[in-house]
Amino acid sequence: MKPQYWFRWLSVQGAPRLVLRTQAKRGDLFAELMGGPTGYIDPYPLIERLRGRGRLIRTPISWASFDHELCRAILRDTRFGVLTPESFDVPGPVQKLAKYFPLPPNPVEPPSMLVIDPPEHTQMRKPVASAFTPRAIARLRDRVETVTEELLEALPSGGATDLVTAFSAQVPIAIISEMLGFPEKDKDLFLAWGDQMTPLLDVGISWRTHKRALKSMEVMNSYLDDHIARLRRTPGDDILSTLVSAGELDTYALKATASLLMGAGFETTVNLIGNGVVQLLSHPDQLDRLRTDPELWPNAVEEVLRFDSPVQTTARTALCDVEIGGEKLRRGDTIVLSLAGANRDPGVFADPGRFDVARSNAKDHLSFSSGIHVCLGASLARMEGVYALQALFDRFPDLQLDGTPRRRELFTLHGYERMPVRLGHRAAAPEPTTV
């Protein structure tokens, strides 16, 4: 492993890891929430205890907010920028070494639009946005339905399976692969890379996890070099071919964009579908309501996004001295914004700890962020979630958990890595509607 990777881990992950664990041992609830202890912990009891301390709280690690109004305001406020590795107090020599030996293109380093501000962010986002217009998403609907039905047909009627690997991960990876022009045979590669690289979105991951992520990053970088070169010779009708042909982004930026779309177009939807299955099986009265009134399915997906947020948190850095939420922040101060906390704010959502598929304002959640960094693929994720969940429960009406699902031990992304289920009998596929 290259020495600069170890220095990068030490500055961006190792030092915060030590601080988090030390603070958690001292009883700091926020450090515990962010992953101070090992293993999965239920974040929601900690969130509610921290919420009681105020709308904007100062912790030994950073500022934090669990307030819906304040989180939304900060996400939309141009006085705050995205959090990048450079936002940390990294020693000068380490910063110089990291810049001299850059990481391969990836979703959590510039020029990924996830971690850059205007004007660079605008330049990166604009050419990609056309692939996620309402008209573009509508064109994908038939393909989402076809992929979902093929996967459901392949599940063993009356048998058992791991629903994450056999279904919830397969729907979004098939769609984003097609959008980026990847061969279908390579889907398993993307699943493995996604699983190994997503921990980079957390703070304080172990050296072993970091090293595994960077190895995957290197392999994916080589793959994307070959793929982009192939698209330059024979472009298709996919989004990456369009970006290559436009010539607005260099190869490094193209690879950063592709890796971001792979991650964002995959991980959030996997968690959305998996979380939705568990919540509906845990609340059979709500599932019965959907069977009685299937027009509630889109709202049910919004409630899943609100109640059990696939993305739990994001962060911003003050770009100047600013007063907000009754507190004075200095330039460079970091604020962790709990999207999960905002989504259960009792000032916005009545009885927020109740899962209600008919909740009238469920769509007011912040699970896709807000402001200029709002998720480009939100409409696609919603559409995939609605069709996948409705079709799954229609085709397997007796679906039941077959053991305890295992959560991923991550702070930022909230979902399941394993979900054993007993499928029960397979109902007939619905007849296609005629107009």
CSV table of C-alpha atoms in Angstrom, one decimal:
chain,number,residue,atom,x,y,z
A,1,MET,CA,0.0,0.0,0.0
A,2,LYS,CA,1.3,3.4,-1.0
A,3,PRO,CA,2.6,5.5,2.0
A,4,GLN,CA,0.5,8.5,1.1
A,5,TYR,CA,-2.6,6.4,1.7
A,6,TRP,CA,-1.4,5.7,5.2
A,7,PHE,CA,-0.8,9.5,5.8
A,8,ARG,CA,-4.2,10.2,4.4
A,9,TRP,CA,-5.9,7.7,6.7
A,10,LEU,CA,-3.9,9.1,9.7
A,11,SER,CA,-5.0,12.7,9.1
A,12,VAL,CA,-8.6,12.2,7.8
A,13,GLN,CA,-9.6,9.0,9.6
A,14,GLY,CA,-7.1,7.9,12.2
A,15,ALA,CA,-6.9,11.1,14.2
A,16,PRO,CA,-10.7,11.6,14.2
A,17,ARG,CA,-11.1,7.9,15.1
A,18,LEU,CA,-9.0,8.4,18.2
A,19,VAL,CA,-10.9,11.5,19.2
A,20,LEU,CA,-14.3,9.8,18.7
A,21,ARG,CA,-13.4,6.8,20.8
A,22,THR,CA,-11.8,8.9,23.6
A,23,GLN,CA,-14.8,11.1,23.8
A,24,ALA,CA,-17.3,8.2,23.7
A,25,LYS,CA,-15.5,6.6,26.6
A,26,ARG,CA,-15.9,9.9,28.5
A,27,GLY,CA,-19.7,9.7,28.0
A,28,ASP,CA,-20.0,12.1,25.0
A,29,LEU,CA,-23.3,11.1,23.4
A,30,PHE,CA,-22.4,12.8,20.1
A,31,ALA,CA,-19.2,10.9,19.8
A,32,GLU,CA,-21.1,7.7,20.5
A,33,LEU,CA,-23.6,8.6,17.8
A,34,MET,CA,-20.8,9.2,15.2
A,35,GLY,CA,-19.4,5.8,15.7
A,36,GLY,CA,-17.1,6.0,18.7
A,37,PRO,CA,-18.0,2.5,19.9
A,38,THR,CA,-17.6,-0.5,17.6
A,39,GLY,CA,-20.6,-2.3,16.2
A,40,TYR,CA,-24.0,-1.0,15.2
A,41,ILE,CA,-26.0,1.1,17.6
A,42,ASP,CA,-29.6,2.4,17.2
A,43,PRO,CA,-29.1,6.1,16.4
A,44,TYR,CA,-32.6,7.3,17.3
A,45,PRO,CA,-32.5,7.2,21.1
A,46,LEU,CA,-29.2,9.1,21.1
A,47,ILE,CA,-30.6,11.6,18.6
A,48,GLU,CA,-33.6,12.4,20.9
A,49,ARG,CA,-31.3,12.9,23.9
A,50,LEU,CA,-29.1,15.2,21.9
A,51,ARG,CA,-32.1,17.1,20.5
A,52,GLY,CA,-33.0,18.1,24.1
A,53,ARG,CA,-29.8,20.1,24.4
A,54,GLY,CA,-31.0,22.8,21.9
A,55,ARG,CA,-31.4,23.6,18.2
A,56,LEU,CA,-27.6,24.1,17.6
A,57,ILE,CA,-25.3,22.4,20.1
A,58,ARG,CA,-21.6,22.7,20.6
A,59,THR,CA,-19.8,19.3,21.1
A,60,PRO,CA,-16.1,18.6,21.8
A,61,ILE,CA,-15.9,17.5,18.2
A,62,SER,CA,-18.0,20.0,16.2
A,63,TRP,CA,-21.3,21.9,16.2
A,64,ALA,CA,-24.4,19.8,15.5
A,65,SER,CA,-28.1,20.3,14.8
A,66,PHE,CA,-31.0,17.9,14.9
A,67,ASP,CA,-33.5,20.7,14.1
A,68,HIS,CA,-35.4,20.5,10.8
A,69,GLU,CA,-35.7,24.2,10.2
A,70,LEU,CA,-32.1,24.9,11.1
A,71,CYS,CA,-30.7,22.0,9.0
A,72,ARG,CA,-32.7,23.1,6.0
A,73,ALA,CA,-31.6,26.7,6.4
A,74,ILE,CA,-27.9,25.8,6.6
A,75,LEU,CA,-28.1,23.4,3.6
A,76,ARG,CA,-29.5,26.4,1.6
A,77,ASP,CA,-27.3,29.1,3.0
A,78,THR,CA,-24.4,30.2,0.7
A,79,ARG,CA,-22.4,31.2,3.8
A,80,PHE,CA,-21.8,27.5,4.4
A,81,GLY,CA,-19.8,25.1,2.2
A,82,VAL,CA,-19.4,21.4,1.9
A,83,LEU,CA,-17.0,19.5,4.2
A,84,THR,CA,-13.9,18.3,2.5
A,85,PRO,CA,-10.7,16.6,3.8
A,86,GLU,CA,-9.1,20.0,3.8
A,87,SER,CA,-11.7,21.2,6.3
A,88,PHE,CA,-9.9,19.2,9.0
A,89,ASP,CA,-7.0,20.6,10.9
A,90,VAL,CA,-4.4,18.5,9.1
A,91,PRO,CA,-0.7,19.2,9.6
A,92,GLY,CA,0.9,21.1,6.7
A,93,PRO,CA,3.4,18.4,5.6
A,94,VAL,CA,0.6,15.8,5.5
A,95,GLN,CA,-1.5,18.1,3.3
A,96,LYS,CA,1.4,18.7,0.9
A,97,LEU,CA,2.1,15.0,0.7
A,98,ALA,CA,-1.6,14.2,0.0
A,99,LYS,CA,-1.7,16.8,-2.8
A,100,TYR,CA,1.6,15.6,-4.3
A,101,PHE,CA,0.2,12.0,-4.4
A,102,PRO,CA,-3.5,12.4,-5.2
A,103,LEU,CA,-6.0,9.6,-4.6
A,104,PRO,CA,-7.7,8.0,-7.6
A,105,PRO,CA,-11.0,9.7,-8.6
A,106,ASN,CA,-13.7,8.9,-6.1
A,107,PRO,CA,-17.0,10.2,-4.7
A,108,VAL,CA,-15.5,11.8,-1.5
A,109,GLU,CA,-12.6,13.8,-3.0
A,110,PRO,CA,-12.7,16.8,-5.4
A,111,PRO,CA,-13.6,17.2,-8.2
A,112,SER,CA,-16.6,15.0,-7.2
A,113,MET,CA,-19.5,17.4,-7.0
A,114,LEU,CA,-20.4,16.0,-3.6
A,115,VAL,CA,-17.5,17.9,-2.0
A,116,ILE,CA,-17.1,21.1,-4.1
A,117,ASP,CA,-18.8,24.4,-4.0
A,118,PRO,CA,-19.7,26.9,-6.7
A,119,PRO,CA,-18.5,27.8,-9.2
A,120,GLU,CA,-16.8,24.4,-9.7
A,121,HIS,CA,-19.9,22.6,-8.4
A,122,THR,CA,-22.1,24.3,-11.0
A,123,GLN,CA,-19.7,23.4,-13.8
A,124,MET,CA,-19.7,19.7,-12.7
A,125,ARG,CA,-23.4,19.4,-12.0
A,126,LYS,CA,-24.9,21.1,-15.1
A,127,PRO,CA,-23.8,18.5,-17.7
A,128,VAL,CA,-25.0,15.7,-15.5
A,129,ALA,CA,-28.4,17.1,-14.5
A,130,SER,CA,-29.9,16.5,-18.0
A,131,ALA,CA,-29.9,12.7,-17.2
A,132,PHE,CA,-32.2,13.3,-14.2
A,133,THR,CA,-34.9,15.5,-15.6
A,134,PRO,CA,-38.5,14.4,-15.1
A,135,ARG,CA,-38.7,13.4,-18.8
A,136,ALA,CA,-35.5,11.4,-18.5
A,137,ILE,CA,-36.7,9.6,-15.4
A,138,ALA,CA,-40.1,8.8,-17.0
A,139,ARG,CA,-38.2,7.1,-19.9
A,140,LEU,CA,-36.6,4.8,-17.3
A,141,ARG,CA,-39.8,3.7,-15.8
A,142,ASP,CA,-40.4,0.7,-18.2
A,143,ARG,CA,-36.8,-0.5,-17.6
A,144,VAL,CA,-37.2,-0.3,-13.8
A,145,GLU,CA,-40.4,-2.3,-14.0
A,146,THR,CA,-38.8,-4.9,-16.3
A,147,VAL,CA,-35.7,-5.3,-14.1
A,148,THR,CA,-37.8,-5.6,-11.0
A,149,GLU,CA,-40.1,-8.3,-12.5
A,150,GLU,CA,-37.2,-10.3,-13.7
A,151,LEU,CA,-35.6,-10.3,-10.3
A,152,LEU,CA,-38.9,-11.3,-8.6
A,153,GLU,CA,-39.3,-14.1,-11.1
A,154,ALA,CA,-35.9,-15.4,-10.2
A,155,LEU,CA,-36.6,-15.5,-6.5
A,156,PRO,CA,-37.4,-19.1,-5.2
A,157,SER,CA,-41.1,-19.4,-4.6
A,158,GLY,CA,-41.7,-20.9,-1.1
A,159,GLY,CA,-38.0,-20.7,-0.4
A,160,ALA,CA,-35.6,-18.5,1.6
A,161,THR,CA,-33.1,-15.9,0.4
A,162,ASP,CA,-31.0,-12.9,1.5
A,163,LEU,CA,-33.2,-10.1,0.2
A,164,VAL,CA,-30.4,-7.5,0.1
A,165,THR,CA,-28.1,-9.4,-2.3
A,166,ALA,CA,-30.9,-11.1,-4.3
A,167,PHE,CA,-33.2,-8.1,-4.7
A,168,SER,CA,-32.8,-4.7,-3.1
A,169,ALA,CA,-29.2,-4.2,-4.3
A,170,GLN,CA,-29.9,-5.6,-7.7
A,171,VAL,CA,-32.6,-3.2,-8.8
A,172,PRO,CA,-30.6,0.1,-8.5
A,173,ILE,CA,-27.3,-1.4,-9.7
A,174,ALA,CA,-28.9,-2.7,-12.9
A,175,ILE,CA,-30.4,0.8,-13.7
A,176,ILE,CA,-27.3,2.9,-12.8
A,177,SER,CA,-25.1,0.4,-14.8
A,178,GLU,CA,-27.2,0.9,-17.9
A,179,MET,CA,-27.2,4.7,-17.4
A,180,LEU,CA,-23.4,4.7,-17.3
A,181,GLY,CA,-23.0,2.2,-20.2
A,182,PHE,CA,-21.5,-0.6,-18.2
A,183,PRO,CA,-21.8,-4.2,-19.5
A,184,GLU,CA,-24.4,-6.2,-17.5
A,185,LYS,CA,-21.8,-8.9,-16.8
A,186,ASP,CA,-19.8,-6.4,-14.6
A,187,LYS,CA,-22.6,-5.7,-12.1
A,188,ASP,CA,-21.1,-7.9,-9.4
A,189,LEU,CA,-17.9,-5.8,-9.6
A,190,PHE,CA,-19.8,-2.7,-8.9
A,191,LEU,CA,-21.6,-4.3,-5.9
A,192,ALA,CA,-18.3,-5.3,-4.4
A,193,TRP,CA,-16.7,-1.9,-5.0
A,194,GLY,CA,-19.7,-0.1,-3.5
A,195,ASP,CA,-19.7,-2.3,-0.4
A,196,GLN,CA,-16.0,-1.6,0.1
A,197,MET,CA,-15.9,2.1,-0.7
A,198,THR,CA,-19.0,3.5,1.0
A,199,PRO,CA,-17.3,3.5,4.5
A,200,LEU,CA,-15.2,6.4,3.1
A,201,LEU,CA,-18.3,8.6,3.7
A,202,ASP,CA,-17.9,8.0,7.5
A,203,VAL,CA,-15.4,9.6,9.8
A,204,GLY,CA,-13.0,7.5,11.9
A,205,ILE,CA,-13.0,4.2,10.0
A,206,SER,CA,-10.2,1.7,10.7
A,207,TRP,CA,-7.0,1.5,8.7
A,208,ARG,CA,-8.0,-2.0,7.5
A,209,THR,CA,-11.4,-0.7,6.2
A,210,HIS,CA,-9.7,2.4,4.6
A,211,LYS,CA,-7.0,0.2,2.9
A,212,ARG,CA,-9.7,-2.1,1.5
A,213,ALA,CA,-11.6,0.9,0.1
A,214,LEU,CA,-8.5,2.3,-1.5
A,215,LYS,CA,-7.6,-1.0,-3.2
A,216,SER,CA,-11.1,-1.1,-4.7
A,217,MET,CA,-10.7,2.5,-5.7
A,218,GLU,CA,-7.6,1.7,-7.6
A,219,VAL,CA,-9.2,-1.3,-9.4
A,220,MET,CA,-12.2,0.8,-10.3
A,221,ASN,CA,-10.0,3.6,-11.5
A,222,SER,CA,-8.3,1.2,-14.0
A,223,TYR,CA,-11.7,-0.1,-15.1
A,224,LEU,CA,-13.0,3.4,-15.7
A,225,ASP,CA,-9.9,4.3,-17.8
A,226,ASP,CA,-10.7,1.4,-20.1
A,227,HIS,CA,-14.4,2.1,-20.1
A,228,ILE,CA,-14.1,5.8,-21.0
A,229,ALA,CA,-11.5,5.0,-23.7
A,230,ARG,CA,-14.0,2.5,-25.2
A,231,LEU,CA,-16.8,5.2,-25.1
A,232,ARG,CA,-14.5,7.7,-26.9
A,233,ARG,CA,-14.2,5.1,-29.7
A,234,THR,CA,-17.8,3.9,-29.8
A,235,PRO,CA,-20.1,6.0,-27.7
A,236,GLY,CA,-23.6,4.8,-26.8
A,237,ASP,CA,-26.7,6.5,-25.7
A,238,ASP,CA,-25.9,6.5,-22.0
A,239,ILE,CA,-25.1,9.5,-19.8
A,240,LEU,CA,-21.4,8.8,-19.6
A,241,SER,CA,-21.1,8.6,-23.4
A,242,THR,CA,-22.9,12.0,-23.5
A,243,LEU,CA,-20.4,13.5,-21.1
A,244,VAL,CA,-17.5,12.0,-22.9
A,245,SER,CA,-18.7,13.3,-26.3
A,246,ALA,CA,-19.4,16.8,-24.9
A,247,GLY,CA,-15.8,17.2,-24.0
A,248,GLU,CA,-16.6,19.5,-21.0
A,249,LEU,CA,-14.9,17.3,-18.4
A,250,ASP,CA,-11.4,15.8,-18.5
A,251,THR,CA,-10.8,12.1,-17.9
A,252,TYR,CA,-10.2,12.6,-14.2
A,253,ALA,CA,-13.4,14.6,-13.7
A,254,LEU,CA,-15.3,12.0,-15.8
A,255,LYS,CA,-14.1,9.2,-13.5
A,256,ALA,CA,-15.0,11.2,-10.4
A,257,THR,CA,-18.5,11.8,-11.8
A,258,ALA,CA,-19.0,8.2,-12.8
A,259,SER,CA,-17.9,6.9,-9.3
A,260,LEU,CA,-20.2,9.4,-7.6
A,261,LEU,CA,-23.2,8.4,-9.7
A,262,MET,CA,-22.4,4.7,-9.1
A,263,GLY,CA,-22.4,5.3,-5.3
A,264,ALA,CA,-25.2,7.8,-5.1
A,265,GLY,CA,-27.4,5.9,-7.6
A,266,PHE,CA,-26.9,2.7,-5.8
A,267,GLU,CA,-26.4,2.9,-2.0
A,268,THR,CA,-29.3,5.2,-1.1
A,269,THR,CA,-31.8,3.1,-3.0
A,270,VAL,CA,-30.5,-0.2,-1.6
A,271,ASN,CA,-31.0,1.2,1.9
A,272,LEU,CA,-34.4,2.7,1.0
A,273,ILE,CA,-35.7,-0.6,-0.3
A,274,GLY,CA,-34.2,-2.6,2.6
A,275,ASN,CA,-35.4,-0.2,5.3
A,276,GLY,CA,-38.8,-0.2,3.7
A,277,VAL,CA,-39.2,-4.0,3.8
A,278,VAL,CA,-38.3,-4.1,7.5
A,279,GLN,CA,-40.5,-1.2,8.5
A,280,LEU,CA,-43.5,-2.7,6.6
A,281,LEU,CA,-43.0,-6.1,8.1
A,282,SER,CA,-42.6,-4.6,11.5
A,283,HIS,CA,-45.9,-2.6,11.1
A,284,PRO,CA,-48.3,-5.0,9.5
A,285,ASP,CA,-51.2,-2.6,10.0
A,286,GLN,CA,-49.5,-0.2,7.6
A,287,LEU,CA,-48.8,-2.9,5.1
A,288,ASP,CA,-52.5,-3.9,5.2
A,289,ARG,CA,-53.4,-0.3,4.6
A,290,LEU,CA,-51.3,-0.2,1.5
A,291,ARG,CA,-52.9,-3.4,0.2
A,292,THR,CA,-56.3,-1.8,0.8
A,293,ASP,CA,-55.2,1.5,-0.8
A,294,PRO,CA,-52.3,1.0,-3.2
A,295,GLU,CA,-52.3,4.6,-4.2
A,296,LEU,CA,-50.6,5.3,-0.9
A,297,TRP,CA,-47.4,3.6,-2.1
A,298,PRO,CA,-45.6,6.8,-3.2
A,299,ASN,CA,-46.4,8.4,0.2
A,300,ALA,CA,-45.3,5.2,2.0
A,301,VAL,CA,-41.8,5.5,0.4
A,302,GLU,CA,-41.6,9.2,1.6
A,303,GLU,CA,-42.5,7.9,5.1
A,304,VAL,CA,-39.7,5.3,4.9
A,305,LEU,CA,-37.3,8.0,3.8
A,306,ARG,CA,-38.4,10.1,6.8
A,307,PHE,CA,-38.7,7.5,9.5
A,308,ASP,CA,-35.6,5.5,8.7
A,309,SER,CA,-33.3,7.8,6.7
A,310,PRO,CA,-31.0,5.9,4.3
A,311,VAL,CA,-28.6,8.8,4.6
A,312,GLN,CA,-28.3,9.9,8.3
A,313,THR,CA,-26.1,12.9,8.2
A,314,THR,CA,-24.2,15.5,6.2
A,315,ALA,CA,-21.9,18.3,7.2
A,316,ARG,CA,-21.1,21.9,6.3
A,317,THR,CA,-18.3,24.4,7.0
A,318,ALA,CA,-18.8,28.0,7.8
A,319,LEU,CA,-17.2,30.1,5.0
A,320,CYS,CA,-17.2,33.2,7.2
A,321,ASP,CA,-18.1,34.3,10.7
A,322,VAL,CA,-21.8,33.8,10.9
A,323,GLU,CA,-24.6,34.0,13.5
A,324,ILE,CA,-27.3,31.4,13.2
A,325,GLY,CA,-29.6,29.5,15.5
A,326,GLY,CA,-28.8,32.0,18.3
A,327,GLU,CA,-25.1,31.0,18.2
A,328,LYS,CA,-22.0,32.7,16.7
A,329,LEU,CA,-19.8,30.5,14.5
A,330,ARG,CA,-16.4,31.4,13.3
A,331,ARG,CA,-15.1,30.8,9.8
A,332,GLY,CA,-14.0,27.2,9.4
A,333,ASP,CA,-16.3,25.8,12.1
A,334,THR,CA,-17.9,22.5,11.1
A,335,ILE,CA,-21.6,21.7,11.6
A,336,VAL,CA,-22.8,18.1,11.5
A,337,LEU,CA,-26.4,18.2,10.3
A,338,SER,CA,-28.5,15.2,11.4
A,339,LEU,CA,-30.9,14.5,8.5
A,340,ALA,CA,-32.3,11.6,10.6
A,341,GLY,CA,-32.8,14.0,13.5
A,342,ALA,CA,-34.5,16.6,11.3
A,343,ASN,CA,-36.8,14.0,9.9
A,344,ARG,CA,-38.1,13.2,13.3
A,345,ASP,CA,-38.4,16.8,14.5
A,346,PRO,CA,-41.6,16.9,16.6
A,347,GLY,CA,-42.0,20.6,15.6
A,348,VAL,CA,-42.6,19.5,12.0
A,349,PHE,CA,-43.9,15.9,12.2
A,350,ALA,CA,-46.6,15.0,14.6
A,351,ASP,CA,-45.8,12.0,16.7
A,352,PRO,CA,-42.5,11.5,14.7
A,353,GLY,CA,-41.7,8.1,16.2
A,354,ARG,CA,-44.8,6.6,14.6
A,355,PHE,CA,-44.5,5.0,11.2
A,356,ASP,CA,-47.5,6.2,9.2
A,357,VAL,CA,-47.8,5.5,5.4
A,358,ALA,CA,-50.6,8.1,5.1
A,359,ARG,CA,-48.7,10.9,6.9
A,360,SER,CA,-49.7,14.1,5.1
A,361,ASN,CA,-46.4,15.9,5.2
A,362,ALA,CA,-44.0,12.9,4.9
A,363,LYS,CA,-42.4,14.4,1.9
A,364,ASP,CA,-41.0,17.3,4.0
A,365,HIS,CA,-38.1,15.1,5.0
A,366,LEU,CA,-34.5,16.1,4.3
A,367,SER,CA,-33.3,12.6,3.3
A,368,PHE,CA,-32.1,13.9,-0.1
A,369,SER,CA,-30.6,17.1,1.4
A,370,SER,CA,-31.6,20.5,0.2
A,371,GLY,CA,-30.1,23.5,-1.6
A,372,ILE,CA,-27.6,23.3,-4.4
A,373,HIS,CA,-26.4,19.8,-3.2
A,374,VAL,CA,-29.8,18.3,-3.2
A,375,CYS,CA,-29.6,14.7,-4.6
A,376,LEU,CA,-29.8,14.7,-8.4
A,377,GLY,CA,-31.2,11.1,-8.4
A,378,ALA,CA,-34.0,11.7,-5.9
A,379,SER,CA,-36.7,11.2,-8.4
A,380,LEU,CA,-35.1,8.0,-9.7
A,381,ALA,CA,-34.6,6.6,-6.2
A,382,ARG,CA,-38.3,7.4,-5.4
A,383,MET,CA,-39.5,5.7,-8.5
A,384,GLU,CA,-37.3,2.6,-8.0
A,385,GLY,CA,-38.4,2.4,-4.3
A,386,VAL,CA,-42.1,2.6,-5.0
A,387,TYR,CA,-42.1,0.0,-7.8
A,388,ALA,CA,-39.7,-2.4,-6.1
A,389,LEU,CA,-41.5,-2.4,-2.7
A,390,GLN,CA,-45.0,-2.6,-4.2
A,391,ALA,CA,-44.1,-5.3,-6.6
A,392,LEU,CA,-42.2,-7.3,-4.0
A,393,PHE,CA,-45.2,-7.4,-1.6
A,394,ASP,CA,-47.7,-8.0,-4.4
A,395,ARG,CA,-45.7,-11.0,-5.7
A,396,PHE,CA,-44.8,-12.4,-2.3
A,397,PRO,CA,-47.8,-11.5,0.0
A,398,ASP,CA,-46.6,-14.0,2.7
A,399,LEU,CA,-43.1,-12.5,2.9
A,400,GLN,CA,-41.6,-12.8,6.4
A,401,LEU,CA,-38.2,-12.2,8.0
A,402,ASP,CA,-36.3,-15.4,8.6
A,403,GLY,CA,-34.1,-14.3,11.4
A,404,THR,CA,-32.7,-10.9,12.5
A,405,PRO,CA,-31.6,-8.6,9.7
A,406,ARG,CA,-28.0,-7.3,10.1
A,407,ARG,CA,-27.4,-3.6,9.9
A,408,ARG,CA,-24.3,-2.1,8.3
A,409,GLU,CA,-21.9,-0.7,10.9
A,410,LEU,CA,-21.8,2.7,9.3
A,411,PHE,CA,-22.8,6.1,10.6
A,412,THR,CA,-23.7,8.1,7.5
A,413,LEU,CA,-25.4,5.4,5.4
A,414,HIS,CA,-28.1,3.6,7.3
A,415,GLY,CA,-29.2,0.2,5.9
A,416,TYR,CA,-28.9,-3.5,6.0
A,417,GLU,CA,-26.0,-5.7,4.7
A,418,ARG,CA,-28.0,-8.9,5.2
A,419,MET,CA,-31.8,-9.6,5.4
A,420,PRO,CA,-32.8,-13.3,5.6
A,421,VAL,CA,-36.4,-13.8,4.5
A,422,ARG,CA,-38.9,-16.6,3.9
A,423,LEU,CA,-40.6,-15.7,0.7
A,424,GLY,CA,-43.8,-17.7,0.8
A,425,HIS,CA,-45.8,-18.5,-2.3
A,426,ARG,CA,-45.4,-16.4,-5.4
A,427,ALA,CA,-48.6,-14.7,-6.6
A,428,ALA,CA,-49.2,-14.3,-10.3
A,429,ALA,CA,-47.7,-11.3,-12.0
A,430,PRO,CA,-50.3,-8.6,-12.7
A,431,GLU,CA,-51.7,-8.4,-16.2
A,432,PRO,CA,-50.3,-5.5,-18.2
A,433,THR,CA,-52.8,-2.6,-18.4
A,434,THR,CA,-54.2,-1.6,-21.7
A,435,VAL,CA,-55.1,1.9,-22.8
